[in-house]
Coordinates of C-alpha atoms in Angstrom, one line a residue:
Chain A
M21 CA -26.7 8.2 9.0
T22 CA -28.5 4.8 7.0
A23 CA -29.5 1.6 8.3
D24 CA -27.0 0.3 5.5
H25 CA -24.3 2.8 6.7
Q26 CA -25.0 1.2 10.2
K27 CA -24.9 -2.3 9.6
F28 CA -21.6 -2.4 7.0
M29 CA -19.6 -0.1 9.7
A30 CA -20.8 -2.2 12.5
A31 CA -19.3 -5.1 10.6
A32 CA -16.0 -3.2 9.9
I33 CA -15.8 -3.0 13.8
A34 CA -16.7 -6.0 14.5
L35 CA -13.9 -7.5 12.4
S36 CA -11.4 -5.1 14.5
F37 CA -12.7 -6.4 17.7
E38 CA -12.3 -10.4 16.2
A39 CA -8.7 -9.6 14.6
M40 CA -7.7 -8.5 18.5
R41 CA -9.3 -11.1 20.3
T42 CA -8.2 -13.9 18.1
G43 CA -4.6 -13.0 18.2
R44 CA -4.4 -12.1 14.5
G45 CA -3.3 -8.5 14.8
G46 CA -4.2 -5.2 15.5
P47 CA -7.9 -3.7 16.4
Y48 CA -8.5 -3.0 12.6
G49 CA -11.5 -4.5 10.2
A50 CA -13.1 -3.2 6.8
V51 CA -15.2 -4.3 4.4
V52 CA -16.0 -3.4 0.8
V53 CA -19.5 -2.9 -0.2
K54 CA -21.2 -3.2 -3.7
A55 CA -25.0 -2.3 -4.4
G56 CA -25.7 -3.3 -0.9
E57 CA -23.5 -6.6 -0.4
I58 CA -20.5 -7.0 1.4
I59 CA -17.9 -8.5 -1.3
G60 CA -14.7 -8.2 0.4
R61 CA -13.9 -8.4 4.3
G62 CA -10.2 -7.7 6.2
M63 CA -8.8 -7.4 9.2
N64 CA -5.1 -6.8 10.3
E65 CA -3.1 -9.8 10.1
V66 CA 0.5 -8.6 10.0
T67 CA 1.8 -10.1 13.0
S68 CA 0.7 -13.6 12.7
I69 CA 0.7 -14.2 8.9
N70 CA 4.0 -12.1 8.9
D71 CA 3.2 -9.4 6.0
P72 CA 3.4 -6.3 6.5
T73 CA 0.9 -5.4 3.7
A74 CA -1.8 -7.3 5.5
H75 CA -3.8 -4.5 6.6
A76 CA -7.3 -4.7 6.8
E77 CA -8.4 -2.2 3.9
L78 CA -5.4 -3.8 1.4
T79 CA -6.9 -7.6 2.2
A80 CA -10.7 -6.3 1.9
I81 CA -9.7 -4.9 -1.2
R82 CA -7.8 -7.8 -2.6
Q83 CA -10.9 -10.0 -1.7
A84 CA -13.0 -7.7 -3.4
C85 CA -11.3 -7.9 -6.4
E86 CA -11.0 -11.6 -6.5
H87 CA -14.6 -11.8 -6.2
L88 CA -15.2 -9.3 -9.0
N89 CA -12.4 -10.8 -11.0
Q90 CA -11.3 -7.4 -12.1
W91 CA -8.8 -4.6 -10.6
N92 CA -11.5 -1.8 -10.7
L93 CA -13.7 -1.2 -8.0
A94 CA -15.5 1.7 -9.4
G95 CA -19.0 1.6 -8.3
C96 CA -17.8 0.5 -4.4
E97 CA -17.4 1.8 -1.3
L98 CA -15.1 0.7 1.6
Y99 CA -16.1 0.9 5.0
T100 CA -13.1 0.6 7.7
S101 CA -12.8 0.9 11.2
C102 CA -10.0 3.6 11.2
E103 CA -9.0 6.2 8.6
P104 CA -6.5 4.4 6.7
C105 CA -2.5 4.7 6.9
P106 CA -1.2 6.5 3.3
M107 CA -0.5 2.6 2.1
C108 CA -4.1 1.8 2.3
M109 CA -5.0 5.3 0.9
G110 CA -2.8 4.4 -2.4
A111 CA -4.7 1.0 -2.7
I112 CA -8.2 2.9 -2.3
Y113 CA -7.1 5.2 -5.3
W114 CA -5.3 2.9 -7.1
A115 CA -8.8 0.6 -6.6
R116 CA -10.8 3.5 -8.0
L117 CA -12.9 3.0 -4.9
D118 CA -16.2 5.7 -4.9
R119 CA -15.8 6.9 -1.4
I120 CA -14.9 5.4 1.9
Y121 CA -16.5 5.6 5.5
Y122 CA -14.3 5.5 8.7
G123 CA -14.7 4.9 12.6
N124 CA -11.8 6.1 14.5
T125 CA -9.7 9.1 12.7
K126 CA -6.2 9.2 12.5
E127 CA -5.7 11.4 15.7
V128 CA -7.8 9.3 17.8
A129 CA -5.1 6.1 16.6
G130 CA -2.5 8.3 17.8
Q131 CA -3.5 8.5 20.9
F132 CA -3.6 4.6 21.6
G133 CA 0.1 4.1 19.7
F134 CA -1.1 3.6 16.0
N135 CA 1.1 6.6 14.5
S136 CA -0.1 6.7 10.9
Q137 CA 0.6 10.9 10.9
Y138 CA 4.7 9.7 10.5
F139 CA 3.7 8.1 7.3
Y140 CA 1.8 11.0 6.3
D141 CA 4.3 13.6 7.1
E142 CA 7.1 11.8 5.5
L143 CA 5.6 11.2 2.5
A144 CA 4.7 14.9 2.4
K145 CA 8.4 15.8 2.2
P146 CA 10.7 16.0 -0.9
R147 CA 12.4 12.4 -1.2
D148 CA 15.8 14.3 0.1
Q149 CA 14.4 15.0 3.1
R150 CA 12.8 12.0 4.5
Q151 CA 14.3 9.3 7.2
L152 CA 14.2 6.7 5.3
S153 CA 17.2 7.1 2.4
M154 CA 16.8 7.0 -0.7
H155 CA 18.7 6.7 -4.2
P156 CA 18.5 7.4 -7.5
L157 CA 20.5 4.7 -9.9
M158 CA 20.9 3.8 -13.0
S159 CA 17.9 6.0 -14.5
T160 CA 19.0 5.4 -18.1
E161 CA 18.8 1.6 -18.3
A162 CA 15.5 2.0 -16.3
Q163 CA 13.8 5.0 -18.7
A164 CA 14.4 2.7 -21.5
A165 CA 11.8 0.3 -20.0
F166 CA 9.3 3.2 -20.2
E167 CA 10.2 4.0 -23.7
E168 CA 9.7 0.5 -25.1
W169 CA 6.3 0.8 -23.2
A170 CA 5.3 3.9 -24.9
Q171 CA 5.9 2.1 -28.2
Q172 CA 3.8 -0.7 -27.5
A173 CA 0.3 0.1 -29.4
D174 CA -1.7 -2.8 -27.3
R175 CA -0.6 -1.7 -23.9
Q176 CA -2.9 -1.5 -20.8
S177 CA -3.1 1.5 -19.3
Y178 CA -4.9 2.0 -16.1
Chain B
M5 CA 27.9 2.7 -7.6
T6 CA 29.7 -0.7 -6.8
A7 CA 29.4 -4.0 -8.7
D8 CA 26.3 -4.8 -6.2
H9 CA 24.5 -1.9 -6.3
Q10 CA 24.6 -2.2 -10.3
K11 CA 23.6 -6.0 -10.2
F12 CA 20.7 -5.7 -8.1
M13 CA 19.3 -2.7 -10.1
A14 CA 20.0 -4.4 -13.3
A15 CA 17.9 -7.1 -11.7
A16 CA 15.0 -4.8 -11.0
I17 CA 15.2 -3.1 -14.7
A18 CA 14.8 -6.8 -16.1
L19 CA 12.1 -7.5 -13.8
S20 CA 10.3 -4.1 -15.5
F21 CA 10.9 -5.3 -19.0
E22 CA 9.7 -8.7 -18.0
A23 CA 6.7 -7.5 -16.7
M24 CA 5.9 -5.8 -20.0
R25 CA 7.1 -8.2 -22.4
T26 CA 4.9 -11.0 -21.2
G27 CA 1.7 -8.9 -20.9
R28 CA 1.9 -9.1 -16.7
G29 CA 1.4 -5.3 -16.7
G30 CA 3.2 -2.2 -16.9
P31 CA 6.8 -1.7 -16.8
Y32 CA 8.1 -2.4 -13.0
G33 CA 10.1 -4.6 -11.1
A34 CA 11.6 -4.5 -7.8
V35 CA 14.4 -6.7 -5.6
V36 CA 14.5 -7.0 -1.8
V37 CA 18.2 -7.7 -1.1
K38 CA 19.6 -9.2 2.3
A39 CA 23.2 -9.7 3.1
G40 CA 24.6 -9.4 -0.8
E41 CA 21.5 -12.2 -1.8
I42 CA 17.8 -11.4 -3.3
I43 CA 15.5 -12.6 -1.4
G44 CA 12.0 -11.2 -2.8
R45 CA 11.1 -10.2 -6.5
G46 CA 8.3 -8.2 -7.8
M47 CA 6.7 -7.2 -11.0
N48 CA 3.7 -5.5 -11.7
E49 CA 0.6 -7.7 -12.2
V50 CA -2.3 -5.5 -11.4
T51 CA -4.0 -6.1 -15.1
S52 CA -3.1 -10.0 -15.4
I53 CA -4.2 -10.9 -11.7
N54 CA -6.8 -8.4 -11.0
D55 CA -5.2 -7.4 -7.9
P56 CA -4.4 -3.2 -7.5
T57 CA -2.2 -3.8 -4.8
A58 CA 0.1 -6.4 -6.9
H59 CA 3.0 -3.6 -8.0
A60 CA 6.7 -4.6 -8.1
E61 CA 7.9 -3.3 -4.5
L62 CA 4.6 -4.2 -2.6
T63 CA 5.0 -8.1 -4.2
A64 CA 8.7 -8.6 -3.6
I65 CA 7.9 -7.0 0.4
R66 CA 5.3 -9.9 0.6
Q67 CA 8.0 -12.3 -0.8
A68 CA 11.1 -11.5 1.1
C69 CA 8.6 -11.5 4.4
E70 CA 7.5 -15.3 3.5
H71 CA 10.7 -15.9 2.5
L72 CA 12.3 -14.9 6.2
N73 CA 9.2 -15.9 8.0
Q74 CA 9.0 -12.1 9.9
W75 CA 7.1 -8.9 8.5
N76 CA 10.2 -7.1 9.3
L77 CA 12.7 -6.4 6.9
A78 CA 15.1 -3.9 8.6
G79 CA 18.5 -5.1 7.7
C80 CA 17.4 -5.2 3.9
E81 CA 17.3 -2.9 1.0
L82 CA 14.9 -2.7 -1.9
Y83 CA 16.2 -1.9 -5.3
T84 CA 13.2 -1.2 -7.8
S85 CA 13.1 0.0 -11.5
C86 CA 10.9 3.5 -10.4
E87 CA 10.5 5.8 -7.1
P88 CA 7.5 4.3 -5.5
C89 CA 3.8 5.4 -5.1
P90 CA 2.6 6.2 -1.8
M91 CA 1.1 2.9 -1.6
C92 CA 4.3 1.0 -2.1
M93 CA 6.5 3.8 0.0
G94 CA 3.7 3.1 2.9
A95 CA 4.8 -0.4 2.6
I96 CA 8.0 -0.3 2.5
Y97 CA 8.1 1.9 5.7
W98 CA 5.9 -0.7 7.5
A99 CA 8.4 -3.3 6.4
R100 CA 11.2 -1.1 7.9
L101 CA 13.7 -1.2 5.3
D102 CA 16.7 -0.2 5.6
R103 CA 17.0 2.1 2.1
I104 CA 15.8 2.1 -1.2
Y105 CA 17.3 2.3 -4.8
Y106 CA 15.0 3.5 -7.8
G107 CA 15.7 3.8 -11.2
N108 CA 13.2 6.3 -12.5
T109 CA 12.2 9.2 -10.5
K110 CA 8.2 9.9 -10.4
E111 CA 8.8 12.9 -12.8
V112 CA 10.1 10.9 -15.4
A113 CA 7.5 8.3 -14.8
G114 CA 5.0 11.2 -15.2
Q115 CA 6.1 11.9 -18.4
F116 CA 5.1 8.2 -20.0
G117 CA 1.7 8.9 -18.1
F118 CA 2.3 6.8 -14.8
N119 CA 1.2 9.9 -12.9
S120 CA 2.1 8.8 -9.0
Q121 CA 2.2 12.4 -8.2
Y122 CA -1.4 12.8 -8.1
F123 CA -1.9 10.1 -5.2
Y124 CA 1.2 12.1 -3.3
D125 CA -0.7 15.4 -4.1
E126 CA -3.9 13.9 -2.8
L127 CA -2.3 12.5 0.8
A128 CA -0.5 15.7 1.4
K129 CA -4.3 17.7 1.4
P130 CA -6.2 17.7 4.7
R131 CA -9.1 14.5 4.6
D132 CA -12.2 16.9 3.7
Q133 CA -10.1 18.5 0.8
R134 CA -9.1 15.3 -1.5
Q135 CA -10.7 14.7 -4.4
L136 CA -11.5 10.7 -2.7
S137 CA -14.9 11.1 -0.7
M138 CA -14.3 10.5 3.0
H139 CA -17.1 10.4 5.8
P140 CA -16.6 9.8 10.0
L141 CA -19.1 7.6 11.0
M142 CA -19.5 5.6 14.5
S143 CA -16.4 7.0 16.1
T144 CA -17.3 5.9 19.4
E145 CA -17.9 2.3 18.7
A146 CA -15.0 2.6 16.7
Q147 CA -13.0 3.5 19.5
A148 CA -14.2 0.7 21.7
A149 CA -12.0 -1.9 19.9
F150 CA -8.6 0.7 21.0
E151 CA -9.7 0.9 24.6
E152 CA -10.1 -3.0 24.9
W153 CA -6.6 -3.0 22.8
A154 CA -4.7 -0.6 25.1
Q155 CA -5.6 -3.3 28.3
Q156 CA -4.1 -6.3 26.4
A157 CA -1.2 -7.2 28.6
D158 CA 0.1 -9.2 26.0
R159 CA -0.6 -7.3 22.9
Q160 CA 2.1 -7.1 19.8
S161 CA 2.7 -3.9 18.8
Y162 CA 5.0 -2.9 16.0

């Protein structure tokens, strides 16, 4: 562990305490770092701003993208006080972050009642075996949008 | 398929065309419905607003929560033009939506270059076997926040 690793993880953990002590949300914090500088900060604010997507990692990613004015965070790293849930992991992959550092494991989080393992288990199942009810509908009409997309010469893939 | 099913899925698909044709982003649209009324709309806007989390489903969920002024969407349903990626699935679980209807499957999306299956495969692996590099750090300090949380009598669990 280098001094930088320690500094940035300490910043993420400090945000986790701040979220809890200020009543913003659960004890979770995260920072996005680029070239030795924090460019995005987030803490859990789900219950205070009524946004179920306001997890520390998602908020830190959005703030870093706003800072850089780009959706791609290649070259950046995320420090988070806890191993991310599938929603945040998805955002981390979409943002193309280089790597992540985490404090608590999801197993430790589970001991305190934060059960992201349930989400991992659900997503690993075939869609018709999940507890969430999922129904296909109007596939032909929906596919027409993809077909038009494939014909666009200037489409911006990512 | 009832007339309501058709109406709401058609609305989601219309948003997928709008996202593409207006240059907002990829061909994805979604709506959140409560008691026969659309209370949240979203389309893919990743490349136009530089936010990797601006998927149709996530945006529709955030808008519905803002409309209801609560983070919990129990009693609501999501209609989306395509089977969600793990990020959006995570948000759907966190928001406690009752059920979802989807147009394209992720397999059809994959034929058009939209490969959410890769994300599902990655998340199903043990964390040390993923392509994304993940490193544990300062677990003792991170866990202290959970321990303080467990002592709070008025903590708001969800």
